[in-house]
mmCIF file of C-alpha atoms in Angstrom:
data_model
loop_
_atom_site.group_PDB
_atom_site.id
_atom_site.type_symbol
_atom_site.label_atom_id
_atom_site.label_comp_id
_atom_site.label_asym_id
_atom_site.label_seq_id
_atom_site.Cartn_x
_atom_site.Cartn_y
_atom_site.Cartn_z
ATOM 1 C CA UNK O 1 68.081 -45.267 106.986
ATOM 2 C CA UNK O 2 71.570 -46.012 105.295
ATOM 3 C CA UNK O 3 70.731 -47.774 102.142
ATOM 4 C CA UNK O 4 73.617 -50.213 100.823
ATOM 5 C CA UNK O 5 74.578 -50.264 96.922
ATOM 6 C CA UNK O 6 76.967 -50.552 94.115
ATOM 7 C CA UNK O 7 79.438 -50.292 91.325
ATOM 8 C CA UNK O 8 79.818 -51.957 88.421
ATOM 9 C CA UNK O 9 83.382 -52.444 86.658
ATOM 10 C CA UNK O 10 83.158 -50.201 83.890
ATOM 11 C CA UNK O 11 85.154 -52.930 81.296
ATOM 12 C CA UNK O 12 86.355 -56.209 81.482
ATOM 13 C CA UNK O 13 89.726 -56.001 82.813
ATOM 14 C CA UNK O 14 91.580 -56.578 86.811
ATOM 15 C CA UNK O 15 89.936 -54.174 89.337
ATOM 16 C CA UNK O 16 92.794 -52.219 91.640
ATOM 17 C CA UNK O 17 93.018 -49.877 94.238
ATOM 18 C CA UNK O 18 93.728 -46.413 93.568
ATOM 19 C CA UNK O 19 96.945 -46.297 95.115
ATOM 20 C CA UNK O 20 98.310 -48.572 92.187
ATOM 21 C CA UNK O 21 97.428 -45.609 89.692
ATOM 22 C CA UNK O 22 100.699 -44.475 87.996
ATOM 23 C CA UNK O 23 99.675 -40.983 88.834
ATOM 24 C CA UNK O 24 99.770 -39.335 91.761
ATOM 25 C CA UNK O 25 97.202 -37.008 91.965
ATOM 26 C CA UNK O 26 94.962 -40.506 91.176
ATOM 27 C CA UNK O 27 96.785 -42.645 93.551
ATOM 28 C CA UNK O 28 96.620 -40.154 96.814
ATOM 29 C CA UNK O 29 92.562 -40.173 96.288
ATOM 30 C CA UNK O 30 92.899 -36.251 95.720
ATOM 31 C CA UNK O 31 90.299 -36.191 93.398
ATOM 32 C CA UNK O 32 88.268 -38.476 95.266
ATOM 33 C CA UNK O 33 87.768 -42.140 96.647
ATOM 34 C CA UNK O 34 87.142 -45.834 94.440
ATOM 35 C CA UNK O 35 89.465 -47.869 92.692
ATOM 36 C CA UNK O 36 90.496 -48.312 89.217
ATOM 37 C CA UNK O 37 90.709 -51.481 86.833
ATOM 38 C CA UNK O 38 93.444 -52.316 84.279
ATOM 39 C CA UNK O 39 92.155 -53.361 80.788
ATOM 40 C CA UNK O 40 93.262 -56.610 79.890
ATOM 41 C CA UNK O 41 96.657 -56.413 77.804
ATOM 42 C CA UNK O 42 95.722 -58.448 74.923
ATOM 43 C CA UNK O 43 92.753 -56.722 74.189
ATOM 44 C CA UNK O 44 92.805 -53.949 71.510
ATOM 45 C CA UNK O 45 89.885 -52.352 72.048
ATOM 46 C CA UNK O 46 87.480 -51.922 74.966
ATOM 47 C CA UNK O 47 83.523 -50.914 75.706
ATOM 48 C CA UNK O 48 83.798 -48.415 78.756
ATOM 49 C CA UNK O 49 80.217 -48.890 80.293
ATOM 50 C CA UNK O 50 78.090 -46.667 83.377
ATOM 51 C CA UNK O 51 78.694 -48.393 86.578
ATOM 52 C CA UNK O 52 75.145 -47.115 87.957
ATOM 53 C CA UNK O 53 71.984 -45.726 87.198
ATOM 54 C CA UNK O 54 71.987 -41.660 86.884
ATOM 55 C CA UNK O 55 72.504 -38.807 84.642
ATOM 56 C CA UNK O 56 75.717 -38.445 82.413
ATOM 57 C CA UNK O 57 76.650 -34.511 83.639
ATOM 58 C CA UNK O 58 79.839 -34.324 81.443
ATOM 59 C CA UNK O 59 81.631 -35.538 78.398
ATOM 60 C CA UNK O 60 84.744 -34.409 78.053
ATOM 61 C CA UNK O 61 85.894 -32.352 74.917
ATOM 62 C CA UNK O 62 88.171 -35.358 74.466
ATOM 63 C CA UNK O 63 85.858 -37.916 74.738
ATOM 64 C CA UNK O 64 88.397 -39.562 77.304
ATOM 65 C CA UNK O 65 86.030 -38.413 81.069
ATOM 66 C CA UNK O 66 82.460 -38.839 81.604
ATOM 67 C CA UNK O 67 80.867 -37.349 84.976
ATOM 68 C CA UNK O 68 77.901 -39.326 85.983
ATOM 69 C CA UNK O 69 75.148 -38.270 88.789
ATOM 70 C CA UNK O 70 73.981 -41.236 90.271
ATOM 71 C CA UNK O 71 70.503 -41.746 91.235
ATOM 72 C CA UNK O 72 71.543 -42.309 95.344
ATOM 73 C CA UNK O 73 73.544 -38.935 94.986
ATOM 74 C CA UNK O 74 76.827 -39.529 94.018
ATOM 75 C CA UNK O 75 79.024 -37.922 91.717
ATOM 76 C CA UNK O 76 81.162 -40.332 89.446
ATOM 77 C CA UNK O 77 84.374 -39.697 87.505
ATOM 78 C CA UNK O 78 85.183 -42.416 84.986
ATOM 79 C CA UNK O 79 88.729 -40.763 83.362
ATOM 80 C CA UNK O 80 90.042 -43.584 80.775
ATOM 81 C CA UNK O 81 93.354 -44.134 80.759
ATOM 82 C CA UNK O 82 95.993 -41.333 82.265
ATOM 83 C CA UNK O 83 97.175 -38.491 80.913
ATOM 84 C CA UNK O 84 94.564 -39.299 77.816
ATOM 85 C CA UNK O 85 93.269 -35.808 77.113
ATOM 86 C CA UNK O 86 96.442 -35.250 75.693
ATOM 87 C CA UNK O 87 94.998 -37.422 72.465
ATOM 88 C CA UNK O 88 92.252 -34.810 71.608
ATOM 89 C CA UNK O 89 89.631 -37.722 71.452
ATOM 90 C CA UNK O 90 91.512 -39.898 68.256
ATOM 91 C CA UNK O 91 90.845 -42.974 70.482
ATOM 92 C CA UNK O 92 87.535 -42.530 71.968
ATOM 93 C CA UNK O 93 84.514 -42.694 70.213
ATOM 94 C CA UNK O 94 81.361 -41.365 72.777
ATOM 95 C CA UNK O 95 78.021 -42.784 72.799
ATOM 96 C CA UNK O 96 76.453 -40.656 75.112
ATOM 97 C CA UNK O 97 76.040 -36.842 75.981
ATOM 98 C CA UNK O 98 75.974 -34.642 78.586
ATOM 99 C CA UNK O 99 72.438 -34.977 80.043
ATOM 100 C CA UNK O 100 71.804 -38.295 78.831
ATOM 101 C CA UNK O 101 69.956 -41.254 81.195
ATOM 102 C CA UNK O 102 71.686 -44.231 81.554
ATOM 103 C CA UNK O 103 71.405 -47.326 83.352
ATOM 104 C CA UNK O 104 74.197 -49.762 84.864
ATOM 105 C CA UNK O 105 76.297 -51.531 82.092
ATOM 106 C CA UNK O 106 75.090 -49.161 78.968
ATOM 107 C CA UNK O 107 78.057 -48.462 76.979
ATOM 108 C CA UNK O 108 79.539 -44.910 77.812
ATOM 109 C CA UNK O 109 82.335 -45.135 74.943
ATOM 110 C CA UNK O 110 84.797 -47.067 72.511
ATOM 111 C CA UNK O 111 88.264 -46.604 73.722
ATOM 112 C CA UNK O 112 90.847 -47.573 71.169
ATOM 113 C CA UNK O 113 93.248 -49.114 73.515
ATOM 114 C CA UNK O 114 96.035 -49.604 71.049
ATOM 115 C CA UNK O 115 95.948 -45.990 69.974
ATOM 116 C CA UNK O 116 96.302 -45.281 74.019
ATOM 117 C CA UNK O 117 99.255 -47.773 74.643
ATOM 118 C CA UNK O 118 100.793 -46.305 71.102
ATOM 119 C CA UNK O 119 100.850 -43.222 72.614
ATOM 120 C CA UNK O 120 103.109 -44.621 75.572
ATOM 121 C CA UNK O 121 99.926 -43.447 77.948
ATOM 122 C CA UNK O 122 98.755 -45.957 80.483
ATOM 123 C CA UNK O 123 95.265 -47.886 79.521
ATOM 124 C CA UNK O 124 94.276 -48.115 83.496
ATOM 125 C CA UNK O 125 91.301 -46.444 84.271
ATOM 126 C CA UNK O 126 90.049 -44.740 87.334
ATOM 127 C CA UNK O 127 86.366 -44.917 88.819
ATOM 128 C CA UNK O 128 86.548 -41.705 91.400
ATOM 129 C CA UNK O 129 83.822 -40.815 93.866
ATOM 130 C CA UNK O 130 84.478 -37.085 93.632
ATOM 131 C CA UNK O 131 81.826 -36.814 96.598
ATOM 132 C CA UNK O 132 82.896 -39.229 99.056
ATOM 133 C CA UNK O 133 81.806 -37.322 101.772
ATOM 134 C CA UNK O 134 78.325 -38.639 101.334
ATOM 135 C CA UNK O 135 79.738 -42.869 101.851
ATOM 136 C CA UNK O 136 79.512 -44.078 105.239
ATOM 137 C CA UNK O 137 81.167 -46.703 103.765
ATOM 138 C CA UNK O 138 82.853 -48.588 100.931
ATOM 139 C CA UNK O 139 84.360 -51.614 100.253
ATOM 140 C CA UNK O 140 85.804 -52.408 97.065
ATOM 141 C CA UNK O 141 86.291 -55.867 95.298
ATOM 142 C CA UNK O 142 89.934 -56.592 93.425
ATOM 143 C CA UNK O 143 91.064 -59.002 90.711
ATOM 144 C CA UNK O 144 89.531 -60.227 87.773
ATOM 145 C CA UNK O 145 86.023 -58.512 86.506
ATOM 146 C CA UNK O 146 83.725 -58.824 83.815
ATOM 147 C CA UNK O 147 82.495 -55.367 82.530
ATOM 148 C CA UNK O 148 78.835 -54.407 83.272
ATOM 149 C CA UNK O 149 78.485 -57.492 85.738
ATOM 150 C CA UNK O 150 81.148 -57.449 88.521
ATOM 151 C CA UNK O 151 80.240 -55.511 91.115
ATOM 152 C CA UNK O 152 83.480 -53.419 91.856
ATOM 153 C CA UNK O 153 82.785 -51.634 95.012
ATOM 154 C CA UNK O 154 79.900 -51.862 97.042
ATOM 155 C CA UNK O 155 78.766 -48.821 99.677
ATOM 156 C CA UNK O 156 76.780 -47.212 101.675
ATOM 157 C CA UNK O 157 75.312 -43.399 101.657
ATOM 158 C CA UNK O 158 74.977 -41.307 104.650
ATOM 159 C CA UNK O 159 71.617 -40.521 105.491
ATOM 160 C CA UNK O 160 71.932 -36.554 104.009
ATOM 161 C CA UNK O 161 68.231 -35.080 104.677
ATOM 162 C CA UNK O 162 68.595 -36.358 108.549
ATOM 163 C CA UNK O 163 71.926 -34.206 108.792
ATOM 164 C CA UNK O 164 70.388 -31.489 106.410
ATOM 165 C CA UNK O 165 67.861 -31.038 109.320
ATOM 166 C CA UNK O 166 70.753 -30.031 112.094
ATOM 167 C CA UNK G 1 83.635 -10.804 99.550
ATOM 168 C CA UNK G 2 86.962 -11.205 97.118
ATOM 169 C CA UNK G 3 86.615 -11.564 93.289
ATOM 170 C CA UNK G 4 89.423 -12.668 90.805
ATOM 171 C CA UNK G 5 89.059 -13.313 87.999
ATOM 172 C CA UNK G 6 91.963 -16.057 86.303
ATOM 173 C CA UNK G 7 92.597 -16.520 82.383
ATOM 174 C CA UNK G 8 92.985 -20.058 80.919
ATOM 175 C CA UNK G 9 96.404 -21.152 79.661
ATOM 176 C CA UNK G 10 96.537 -24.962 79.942
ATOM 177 C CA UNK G 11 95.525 -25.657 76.420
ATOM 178 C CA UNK G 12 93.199 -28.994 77.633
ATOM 179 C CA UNK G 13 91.364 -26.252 79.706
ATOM 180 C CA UNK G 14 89.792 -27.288 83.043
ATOM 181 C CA UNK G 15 89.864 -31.211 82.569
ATOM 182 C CA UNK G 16 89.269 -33.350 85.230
ATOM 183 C CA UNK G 17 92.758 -33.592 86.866
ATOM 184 C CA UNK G 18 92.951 -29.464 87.248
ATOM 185 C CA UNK G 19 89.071 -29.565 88.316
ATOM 186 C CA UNK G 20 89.884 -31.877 90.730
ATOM 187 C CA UNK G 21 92.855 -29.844 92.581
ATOM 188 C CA UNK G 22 90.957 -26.429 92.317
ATOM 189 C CA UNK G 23 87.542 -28.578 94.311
ATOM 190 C CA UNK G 24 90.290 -30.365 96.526
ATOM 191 C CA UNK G 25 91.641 -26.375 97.297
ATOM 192 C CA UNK G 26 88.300 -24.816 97.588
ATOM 193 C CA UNK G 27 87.178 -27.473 100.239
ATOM 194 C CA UNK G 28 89.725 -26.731 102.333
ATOM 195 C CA UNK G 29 87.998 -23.671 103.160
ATOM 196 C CA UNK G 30 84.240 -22.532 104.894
ATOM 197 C CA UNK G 31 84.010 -19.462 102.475
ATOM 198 C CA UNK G 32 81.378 -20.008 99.886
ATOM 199 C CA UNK G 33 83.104 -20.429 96.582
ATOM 200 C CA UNK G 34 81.819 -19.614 92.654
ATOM 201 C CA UNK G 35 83.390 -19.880 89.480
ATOM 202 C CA UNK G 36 81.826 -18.622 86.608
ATOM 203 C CA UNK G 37 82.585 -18.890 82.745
ATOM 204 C CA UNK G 38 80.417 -17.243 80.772
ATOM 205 C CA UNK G 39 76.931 -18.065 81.516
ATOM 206 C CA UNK G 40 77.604 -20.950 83.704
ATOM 207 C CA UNK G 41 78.112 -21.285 87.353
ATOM 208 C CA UNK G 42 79.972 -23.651 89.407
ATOM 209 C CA UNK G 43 80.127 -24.850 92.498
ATOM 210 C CA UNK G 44 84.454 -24.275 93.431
ATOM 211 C CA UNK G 45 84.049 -27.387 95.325
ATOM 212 C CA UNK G 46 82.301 -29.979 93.118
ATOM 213 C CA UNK G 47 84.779 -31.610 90.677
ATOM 214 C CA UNK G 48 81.675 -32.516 88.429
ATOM 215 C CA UNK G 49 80.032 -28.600 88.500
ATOM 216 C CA UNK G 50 83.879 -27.651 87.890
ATOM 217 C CA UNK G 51 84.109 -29.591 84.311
ATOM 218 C CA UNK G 52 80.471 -28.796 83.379
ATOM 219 C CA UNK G 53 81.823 -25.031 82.674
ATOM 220 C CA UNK G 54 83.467 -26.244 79.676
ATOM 221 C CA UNK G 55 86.240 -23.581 79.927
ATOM 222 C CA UNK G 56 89.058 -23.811 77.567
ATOM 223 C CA UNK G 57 91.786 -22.418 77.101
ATOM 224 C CA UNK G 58 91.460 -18.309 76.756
ATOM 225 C CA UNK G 59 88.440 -18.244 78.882
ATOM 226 C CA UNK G 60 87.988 -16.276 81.922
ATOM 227 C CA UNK G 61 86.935 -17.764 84.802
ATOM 228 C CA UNK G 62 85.529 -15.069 87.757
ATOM 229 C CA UNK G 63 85.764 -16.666 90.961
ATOM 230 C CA UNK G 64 83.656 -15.441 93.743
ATOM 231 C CA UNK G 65 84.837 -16.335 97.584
ATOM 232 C CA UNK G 66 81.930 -15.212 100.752
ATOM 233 C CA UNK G 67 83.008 -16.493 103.952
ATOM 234 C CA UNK G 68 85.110 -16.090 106.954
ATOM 235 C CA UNK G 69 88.113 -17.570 105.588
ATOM 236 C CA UNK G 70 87.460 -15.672 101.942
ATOM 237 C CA UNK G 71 90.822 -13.997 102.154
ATOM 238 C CA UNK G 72 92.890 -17.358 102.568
ATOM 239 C CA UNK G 73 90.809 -18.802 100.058
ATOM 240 C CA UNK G 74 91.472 -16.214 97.639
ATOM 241 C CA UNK G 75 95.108 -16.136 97.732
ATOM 242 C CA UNK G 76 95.171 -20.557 97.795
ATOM 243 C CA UNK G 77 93.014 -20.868 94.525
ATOM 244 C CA UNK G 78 94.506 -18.188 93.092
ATOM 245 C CA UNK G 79 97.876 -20.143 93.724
ATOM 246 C CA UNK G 80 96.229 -23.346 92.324
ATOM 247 C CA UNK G 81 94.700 -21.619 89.112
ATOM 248 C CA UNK G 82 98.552 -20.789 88.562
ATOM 249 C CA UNK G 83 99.336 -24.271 89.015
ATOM 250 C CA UNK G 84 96.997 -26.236 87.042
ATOM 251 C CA UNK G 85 95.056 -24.080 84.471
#
């Protein structure tokens, strides 16, 4: 049984696909399948939150990635901004930790966005799937989104124990 | 089974764009793939297990390759690790 679910924009800003990521190795889906959403320009700082239920399974060094097991198996890559761990964490301030529960919409980290554009470094943030051979499908929402709230792609998981069994 | 084991230059370590392009390399292959740092253990083809090591810069990662294709595999991460670490 497929069961359908999922993602919340991780900030208030305009949902994208990833082929609109100034970065290639983004853009091509490389590192794995979802979309990414631009923080809104005026806004000088920005609340990056968990767009699902699960585990937090990294936090990068430079407080810029957070990994995220979700509870229906997936594995999440939320990578603010590009090019960011360059900064050595000056504009992130993390509220969680590796091995942390958290729940859709709970605030991840404070990203100093005007530290990021001072920089010259784009604020755009990806949302990877890094295991997307688990969707049977996806189907992601664009424009305008309200962080926490908008549901930013929606899919559904492949039913793994049936195919564990063959 | 091959064995290599690859020092850390990049001075960000394995971040997520290099983890990503070592899992995207290791998938391309059957062989069973490790990477360990230190006391940890990774999964070569999981982008999350990948950036759980930690590694930074100086560390030595062993990678461990099982598997038909082990030889191919070898030489292609060994080729990435050049690339992006």
């Amino acid at each position: 049984m497929a069961t359908q679910n999922e993602l919340l924009a991780p900030m208030d800003g305009l949902l994208m696909p990833l082929r609109e990521v100034p970065d290639e190795v983004f853009a091509t889906g490389m590192l794995g399948d979802g979309f990414a959403i631009a923080p809104r320009e005026d806004a000088a700082s920005v609340t990056v939150c968990a767009p699902a239920d699960g585990q937090i399974e990294t936090v990068a060094d430079a407080g810029h990635a957070y990994t995220l097991h979700t509870d229906d198996g997936l594995e999440l890559l939320v990578h603010i901004g590009i090019d960011t761990v360059t900064l050595k964490g000056a504009p992130f301030r993390s509220l969680v930790s590796a091995g942390d529960r958290v729940r859709a919409g709970d605030a991840l980290v404070r990203a100093d966005l005007g530290a990021i554009r001072a920089a010259d470094l784009p604020t755009v943030t990806p949302v990877l799937i890094t295991n997307p051979e688990i969707l049977s499908d996806l189907s992601l929402a664009l424009g305008e989104a309200e962080g926490g709230v908008t549901a930013a792609a929606r899919y559904r998981t492949a039913n793994r124990e049936k195919k564990g069994r063959f | 089974m091959r064995e290599f084991t690859y020092t850390i230059t990049d001075a960000h370590g394995i971040h997520a764009r290099p983890a990503g392009l070592l899992a995207e390399t290791a998938k391309r292959f059957s062989s069973a793939i490790s990477v360990l740092c230190g006391d940890r253990t990774a999964d070569g083809k999981r982008l999350l297990a990948l950036m759980s090591l930690g590694a930074r810069c100086g560390d030595a990662l062993s990678f461990r390759i099982e598997g038909a294709d082990e030889d191919e595999a070898a030489d292609a991460l060994l080729r990435t690790c050049g690339e992006v670490i």
